[in-house]
Amino acid sequence: MKRKISLSLLLIVVFTVSLVAHLPARLAVNYLPASMGVRLAGVDGTVWQGTAKQVSWQNKPMGRLSWEVHLLQLFLGKADVSVELRGGVNGLDGKGHVGVSFGGPYATDFILSAPAEMVLRNVPAPIPVTATGSVNLVVKRYEFASPWCKELDGRLNWVNGAVSSPVGDISAGDAMANLSCNAGSLSVRGDSKSASLTSNFSLELAPDQSYKVDGWFIPGSEFPNQLRQQLSWLGQPDSNGRYPLKFNG
């Protein structure tokens, strides 16, 4: 009798796993919470491995998405998924691992690339500006903890960066920033060097959502004259010609 019961339970488990493994992804996406703001169209495959011809977030098209769930990670208490995003109308591309463990949401070996103009459209600016170049985010390891992070090891690059405005154009060249997490605070530290300017900066976002910016920049030979005439509001440069950048809130 015990053998029959064990065999029956085994068959039920196998049937359940097989059912979930072959569940069409197009049915599963119907259960995505509307509050996430994520919509998938043209879904094919299963919940374990599939594609979506178009994924949008907050009504913004992001591109084609493919995913694969790593089953062995489930036995380690992780829901680990390889994702790849390609061909967005905004030029957004990305790939890497995202998932959830007992410690919370995480990402590893994640790469995201977007045109600088796309990024700039989501940043408020006091005057009309346009940007060129590519912004690349590389995350070796990220673990979420409210409101910012528990662990972060990443890098942000702006390649061939330039900004155009009614008062002049500035070439930032290749700017780089390191991303880290310290006691729940998000830390960004970077620099840039070009014929227009040389800069060094740091940004700290604390768990209470206060921020602190500390840095400096030196105008170069190609720094726009119209902007150079407005530098007095920043105060006097130091003995090395550096104008301070200090803000907090």
mmCIF file of C-alpha atoms in Angstrom:
data_model
loop_
_atom_site.group_PDB
_atom_site.id
_atom_site.type_symbol
_atom_site.label_atom_id
_atom_site.label_comp_id
_atom_site.label_asym_id
_atom_site.label_seq_id
_atom_site.Cartn_x
_atom_site.Cartn_y
_atom_site.Cartn_z
ATOM 1 C CA MET A 1 0.000 0.000 0.000
ATOM 2 C CA LYS A 2 2.801 2.436 0.912
ATOM 3 C CA ARG A 3 4.481 1.663 -2.398
ATOM 4 C CA LYS A 4 1.286 2.478 -4.290
ATOM 5 C CA ILE A 5 0.854 5.733 -2.374
ATOM 6 C CA SER A 6 4.478 6.740 -3.041
ATOM 7 C CA LEU A 7 4.120 5.891 -6.718
ATOM 8 C CA SER A 8 0.893 7.889 -6.920
ATOM 9 C CA LEU A 9 2.524 10.922 -5.275
ATOM 10 C CA LEU A 10 5.490 10.654 -7.639
ATOM 11 C CA LEU A 11 3.181 10.559 -10.643
ATOM 12 C CA ILE A 12 1.302 13.599 -9.349
ATOM 13 C CA VAL A 13 4.569 15.526 -8.899
ATOM 14 C CA VAL A 14 5.801 14.540 -12.364
ATOM 15 C CA PHE A 15 2.468 15.512 -13.893
ATOM 16 C CA THR A 16 2.431 18.876 -12.092
ATOM 17 C CA VAL A 17 6.019 19.717 -13.079
ATOM 18 C CA SER A 18 5.337 18.662 -16.669
ATOM 19 C CA LEU A 19 2.185 20.781 -16.739
ATOM 20 C CA VAL A 20 3.985 23.875 -15.477
ATOM 21 C CA ALA A 21 6.993 23.262 -17.728
ATOM 22 C CA HIS A 22 4.784 23.179 -20.797
ATOM 23 C CA LEU A 23 2.454 25.987 -19.741
ATOM 24 C CA PRO A 24 2.305 28.413 -22.680
ATOM 25 C CA ALA A 25 3.941 31.713 -21.791
ATOM 26 C CA ARG A 26 1.132 33.624 -23.505
ATOM 27 C CA LEU A 27 -1.234 32.364 -20.798
ATOM 28 C CA ALA A 28 1.151 33.150 -17.953
ATOM 29 C CA VAL A 29 1.616 36.798 -18.988
ATOM 30 C CA ASN A 30 -2.072 37.397 -18.294
ATOM 31 C CA TYR A 31 -1.216 37.141 -14.609
ATOM 32 C CA LEU A 32 1.409 39.904 -14.625
ATOM 33 C CA PRO A 33 0.350 42.575 -12.089
ATOM 34 C CA ALA A 34 -0.894 45.711 -13.852
ATOM 35 C CA SER A 35 1.010 47.808 -11.297
ATOM 36 C CA MET A 36 4.306 46.655 -12.862
ATOM 37 C CA GLY A 37 3.505 48.599 -16.028
ATOM 38 C CA VAL A 38 4.964 45.773 -18.157
ATOM 39 C CA ARG A 39 3.208 44.481 -21.270
ATOM 40 C CA LEU A 40 4.315 41.626 -23.539
ATOM 41 C CA ALA A 41 3.062 41.096 -27.089
ATOM 42 C CA GLY A 42 3.721 38.314 -29.594
ATOM 43 C CA VAL A 43 4.587 35.837 -26.837
ATOM 44 C CA ASP A 44 5.832 32.377 -27.847
ATOM 45 C CA GLY A 45 7.291 29.422 -25.935
ATOM 46 C CA THR A 46 6.796 28.391 -22.318
ATOM 47 C CA VAL A 47 7.274 30.044 -18.944
ATOM 48 C CA TRP A 48 10.666 28.315 -18.798
ATOM 49 C CA GLN A 49 11.957 29.400 -22.192
ATOM 50 C CA GLY A 50 10.338 31.788 -24.615
ATOM 51 C CA THR A 51 10.269 35.065 -26.493
ATOM 52 C CA ALA A 52 8.131 38.168 -26.792
ATOM 53 C CA LYS A 53 8.225 40.137 -30.034
ATOM 54 C CA GLN A 54 7.609 43.349 -28.136
ATOM 55 C CA VAL A 55 7.915 44.309 -24.491
ATOM 56 C CA SER A 56 6.843 47.726 -23.244
ATOM 57 C CA TRP A 57 7.230 49.396 -19.892
ATOM 58 C CA GLN A 58 4.912 52.230 -18.892
ATOM 59 C CA ASN A 59 3.730 52.332 -22.527
ATOM 60 C CA LYS A 60 7.296 52.777 -23.816
ATOM 61 C CA PRO A 61 8.425 50.150 -26.383
ATOM 62 C CA MET A 62 11.619 48.447 -25.228
ATOM 63 C CA GLY A 63 12.265 45.811 -27.925
ATOM 64 C CA ARG A 64 12.257 42.036 -28.347
ATOM 65 C CA LEU A 65 12.654 39.938 -25.194
ATOM 66 C CA SER A 66 13.842 36.353 -24.767
ATOM 67 C CA TRP A 67 14.219 34.407 -21.518
ATOM 68 C CA GLU A 68 15.318 31.076 -20.094
ATOM 69 C CA VAL A 69 14.740 29.892 -16.529
ATOM 70 C CA HIS A 70 17.599 27.885 -14.995
ATOM 71 C CA LEU A 71 15.865 24.943 -13.308
ATOM 72 C CA LEU A 72 18.850 23.788 -11.245
ATOM 73 C CA GLN A 73 18.960 27.153 -9.468
ATOM 74 C CA LEU A 74 15.490 26.459 -8.082
ATOM 75 C CA PHE A 75 16.985 23.726 -5.891
ATOM 76 C CA LEU A 76 19.345 26.371 -4.462
ATOM 77 C CA GLY A 77 16.455 28.636 -3.550
ATOM 78 C CA LYS A 78 16.868 30.961 -6.534
ATOM 79 C CA ALA A 79 14.583 31.843 -9.425
ATOM 80 C CA ASP A 80 17.347 32.687 -11.903
ATOM 81 C CA VAL A 81 16.499 33.818 -15.433
ATOM 82 C CA SER A 82 18.714 34.645 -18.409
ATOM 83 C CA VAL A 83 17.179 37.543 -20.316
ATOM 84 C CA GLU A 84 18.087 39.303 -23.546
ATOM 85 C CA LEU A 85 16.578 42.495 -24.931
ATOM 86 C CA ARG A 86 17.215 43.424 -28.543
ATOM 87 C CA GLY A 87 16.041 45.713 -31.316
ATOM 88 C CA GLY A 88 14.157 48.377 -29.403
ATOM 89 C CA VAL A 89 12.990 51.371 -31.438
ATOM 90 C CA ASN A 90 14.980 53.499 -29.010
ATOM 91 C CA GLY A 91 18.150 51.470 -29.577
ATOM 92 C CA LEU A 92 17.956 49.769 -26.186
ATOM 93 C CA ASP A 93 19.891 46.482 -25.863
ATOM 94 C CA GLY A 94 20.621 44.350 -22.839
ATOM 95 C CA LYS A 95 21.335 40.881 -21.514
ATOM 96 C CA GLY A 96 22.238 39.143 -18.288
ATOM 97 C CA HIS A 97 20.835 37.258 -15.322
ATOM 98 C CA VAL A 98 18.000 38.512 -13.126
ATOM 99 C CA GLY A 99 16.205 36.673 -10.384
ATOM 100 C CA VAL A 100 14.958 36.366 -6.839
ATOM 101 C CA SER A 101 16.650 34.548 -3.965
ATOM 102 C CA PHE A 102 15.982 34.340 -0.238
ATOM 103 C CA GLY A 103 17.896 37.618 0.020
ATOM 104 C CA GLY A 104 15.603 39.394 -2.448
ATOM 105 C CA PRO A 105 15.759 40.492 -6.116
ATOM 106 C CA TYR A 106 19.172 40.486 -7.784
ATOM 107 C CA ALA A 107 21.015 40.830 -11.102
ATOM 108 C CA THR A 108 24.379 39.433 -12.209
ATOM 109 C CA ASP A 109 26.546 39.881 -15.306
ATOM 110 C CA PHE A 110 23.990 42.344 -16.651
ATOM 111 C CA ILE A 111 24.765 44.678 -19.561
ATOM 112 C CA LEU A 112 22.479 47.458 -20.790
ATOM 113 C CA SER A 113 23.210 49.878 -23.636
ATOM 114 C CA ALA A 114 21.145 52.862 -24.776
ATOM 115 C CA PRO A 115 21.647 56.007 -26.887
ATOM 116 C CA ALA A 116 22.441 59.044 -24.748
ATOM 117 C CA GLU A 117 19.522 60.906 -26.334
ATOM 118 C CA MET A 118 17.099 58.289 -24.994
ATOM 119 C CA VAL A 119 18.536 58.650 -21.491
ATOM 120 C CA LEU A 120 18.423 62.455 -21.680
ATOM 121 C CA ARG A 121 14.715 62.415 -22.545
ATOM 122 C CA ASN A 122 14.059 61.034 -19.068
ATOM 123 C CA VAL A 123 16.156 63.683 -17.291
ATOM 124 C CA PRO A 124 14.647 67.139 -16.624
ATOM 125 C CA ALA A 125 16.760 69.998 -18.020
ATOM 126 C CA PRO A 126 16.357 73.786 -17.525
ATOM 127 C CA ILE A 127 17.106 74.463 -21.219
ATOM 128 C CA PRO A 128 16.581 72.439 -24.417
ATOM 129 C CA VAL A 129 19.527 70.089 -24.901
ATOM 130 C CA THR A 130 20.360 67.119 -27.102
ATOM 131 C CA ALA A 131 22.939 64.420 -26.496
ATOM 132 C CA THR A 132 24.956 62.012 -28.600
ATOM 133 C CA GLY A 133 26.963 58.919 -27.800
ATOM 134 C CA SER A 134 26.135 55.645 -26.111
ATOM 135 C CA VAL A 135 25.459 55.028 -22.418
ATOM 136 C CA ASN A 136 26.519 51.558 -21.249
ATOM 137 C CA LEU A 137 25.696 50.005 -17.884
ATOM 138 C CA VAL A 138 27.652 46.937 -16.749
ATOM 139 C CA VAL A 139 26.578 45.257 -13.496
ATOM 140 C CA LYS A 140 28.673 42.402 -12.141
ATOM 141 C CA ARG A 141 26.495 41.984 -9.077
ATOM 142 C CA TYR A 142 23.444 43.777 -7.698
ATOM 143 C CA GLU A 143 21.194 42.829 -4.796
ATOM 144 C CA PHE A 144 18.190 44.978 -3.984
ATOM 145 C CA ALA A 145 17.319 46.365 -0.571
ATOM 146 C CA SER A 146 14.853 49.207 -0.112
ATOM 147 C CA PRO A 147 15.202 51.902 -1.254
ATOM 148 C CA TRP A 148 18.434 51.443 -3.263
ATOM 149 C CA CYS A 149 20.645 48.434 -2.694
ATOM 150 C CA LYS A 150 22.263 45.887 -0.429
ATOM 151 C CA GLU A 151 25.147 45.084 -2.761
ATOM 152 C CA LEU A 152 26.323 46.680 -6.009
ATOM 153 C CA ASP A 153 29.372 46.289 -8.206
ATOM 154 C CA GLY A 154 28.937 48.066 -11.515
ATOM 155 C CA ARG A 155 30.201 50.582 -14.025
ATOM 156 C CA LEU A 156 28.555 53.270 -16.142
ATOM 157 C CA ASN A 157 30.205 54.545 -19.335
ATOM 158 C CA TRP A 158 29.234 57.376 -21.658
ATOM 159 C CA VAL A 159 31.127 56.710 -24.890
ATOM 160 C CA ASN A 160 31.792 59.569 -27.348
ATOM 161 C CA GLY A 161 29.534 61.767 -25.260
ATOM 162 C CA ALA A 162 28.513 65.260 -26.325
ATOM 163 C CA VAL A 163 25.767 67.722 -25.378
ATOM 164 C CA SER A 164 24.359 70.472 -27.603
ATOM 165 C CA SER A 165 22.382 73.452 -26.315
ATOM 166 C CA PRO A 166 21.430 76.979 -27.441
ATOM 167 C CA VAL A 167 24.432 78.345 -25.525
ATOM 168 C CA GLY A 168 27.027 75.974 -26.972
ATOM 169 C CA ASP A 169 28.206 72.419 -27.443
ATOM 170 C CA ILE A 170 30.255 70.405 -24.956
ATOM 171 C CA SER A 171 32.153 67.236 -25.777
ATOM 172 C CA ALA A 172 32.489 64.991 -22.748
ATOM 173 C CA GLY A 173 34.571 62.387 -24.553
ATOM 174 C CA ASP A 174 34.467 59.075 -22.723
ATOM 175 C CA ALA A 175 33.102 59.485 -19.207
ATOM 176 C CA MET A 176 33.203 56.629 -16.702
ATOM 177 C CA ALA A 177 31.666 56.098 -13.269
ATOM 178 C CA ASN A 178 31.927 53.256 -10.761
ATOM 179 C CA LEU A 179 28.768 52.155 -8.962
ATOM 180 C CA SER A 180 28.779 50.681 -5.470
ATOM 181 C CA CYS A 181 26.678 50.278 -2.345
ATOM 182 C CA ASN A 182 27.827 51.228 1.146
ATOM 183 C CA ALA A 183 25.567 50.592 4.145
ATOM 184 C CA GLY A 184 22.499 50.960 1.952
ATOM 185 C CA SER A 185 23.714 54.140 0.227
ATOM 186 C CA LEU A 186 24.097 54.179 -3.555
ATOM 187 C CA SER A 187 27.485 55.594 -4.546
ATOM 188 C CA VAL A 188 28.515 56.897 -7.980
ATOM 189 C CA ARG A 189 32.104 58.054 -8.541
ATOM 190 C CA GLY A 190 33.454 59.052 -11.915
ATOM 191 C CA ASP A 191 35.459 61.357 -14.144
ATOM 192 C CA SER A 192 35.805 62.544 -17.729
ATOM 193 C CA LYS A 193 38.407 64.283 -19.858
ATOM 194 C CA SER A 194 38.084 66.001 -23.228
ATOM 195 C CA ALA A 195 39.107 69.180 -25.036
ATOM 196 C CA SER A 196 35.944 70.812 -23.650
ATOM 197 C CA LEU A 197 36.353 69.955 -19.983
ATOM 198 C CA THR A 198 37.954 67.741 -17.361
ATOM 199 C CA SER A 199 35.799 66.650 -14.444
ATOM 200 C CA ASN A 200 35.681 64.510 -11.330
ATOM 201 C CA PHE A 201 32.516 63.857 -9.353
ATOM 202 C CA SER A 202 30.776 61.737 -6.748
ATOM 203 C CA LEU A 203 27.105 61.224 -5.915
ATOM 204 C CA GLU A 204 25.741 59.639 -2.743
ATOM 205 C CA LEU A 205 22.080 58.627 -2.383
ATOM 206 C CA ALA A 206 21.354 57.770 1.251
ATOM 207 C CA PRO A 207 18.669 55.337 2.477
ATOM 208 C CA ASP A 208 16.594 58.320 3.666
ATOM 209 C CA GLN A 209 16.657 59.477 -0.012
ATOM 210 C CA SER A 210 18.824 62.507 0.721
ATOM 211 C CA TYR A 211 21.639 63.155 -1.739
ATOM 212 C CA LYS A 212 25.078 64.728 -1.864
ATOM 213 C CA VAL A 213 27.049 65.765 -4.954
ATOM 214 C CA ASP A 214 30.723 66.641 -4.648
ATOM 215 C CA GLY A 215 33.053 67.328 -7.556
ATOM 216 C CA TRP A 216 34.821 69.801 -9.800
ATOM 217 C CA PHE A 217 35.461 70.597 -13.437
ATOM 218 C CA ILE A 218 38.051 72.508 -15.449
ATOM 219 C CA PRO A 219 36.952 74.245 -18.683
ATOM 220 C CA GLY A 220 39.097 73.231 -21.645
ATOM 221 C CA SER A 221 40.167 75.035 -24.803
ATOM 222 C CA GLU A 222 36.938 74.032 -26.582
ATOM 223 C CA PHE A 223 34.598 75.015 -23.752
ATOM 224 C CA PRO A 224 31.838 77.265 -25.236
ATOM 225 C CA ASN A 225 32.491 80.987 -24.711
ATOM 226 C CA GLN A 226 28.860 81.708 -23.845
ATOM 227 C CA LEU A 227 29.013 79.180 -21.032
ATOM 228 C CA ARG A 228 32.433 80.387 -19.910
ATOM 229 C CA GLN A 229 30.960 83.840 -19.336
ATOM 230 C CA GLN A 230 28.382 82.325 -16.966
ATOM 231 C CA LEU A 231 30.844 80.494 -14.730
ATOM 232 C CA SER A 232 31.049 83.326 -12.210
ATOM 233 C CA TRP A 233 27.901 82.101 -10.449
ATOM 234 C CA LEU A 234 29.883 79.012 -9.403
ATOM 235 C CA GLY A 235 32.415 81.164 -7.589
ATOM 236 C CA GLN A 236 36.126 81.485 -8.220
ATOM 237 C CA PRO A 237 38.185 78.498 -9.404
ATOM 238 C CA ASP A 238 40.918 77.183 -7.131
ATOM 239 C CA SER A 239 44.644 77.448 -7.833
ATOM 240 C CA ASN A 240 44.362 74.500 -10.245
ATOM 241 C CA GLY A 241 41.565 76.145 -12.235
ATOM 242 C CA ARG A 242 38.896 73.808 -10.845
ATOM 243 C CA TYR A 243 35.330 75.034 -10.380
ATOM 244 C CA PRO A 244 33.572 73.305 -7.466
ATOM 245 C CA LEU A 245 30.360 71.318 -7.823
ATOM 246 C CA LYS A 246 28.722 70.824 -4.433
ATOM 247 C CA PHE A 247 25.023 70.154 -3.905
ATOM 248 C CA ASN A 248 22.935 68.343 -1.333
ATOM 249 C CA GLY A 249 19.328 67.882 -0.444
#
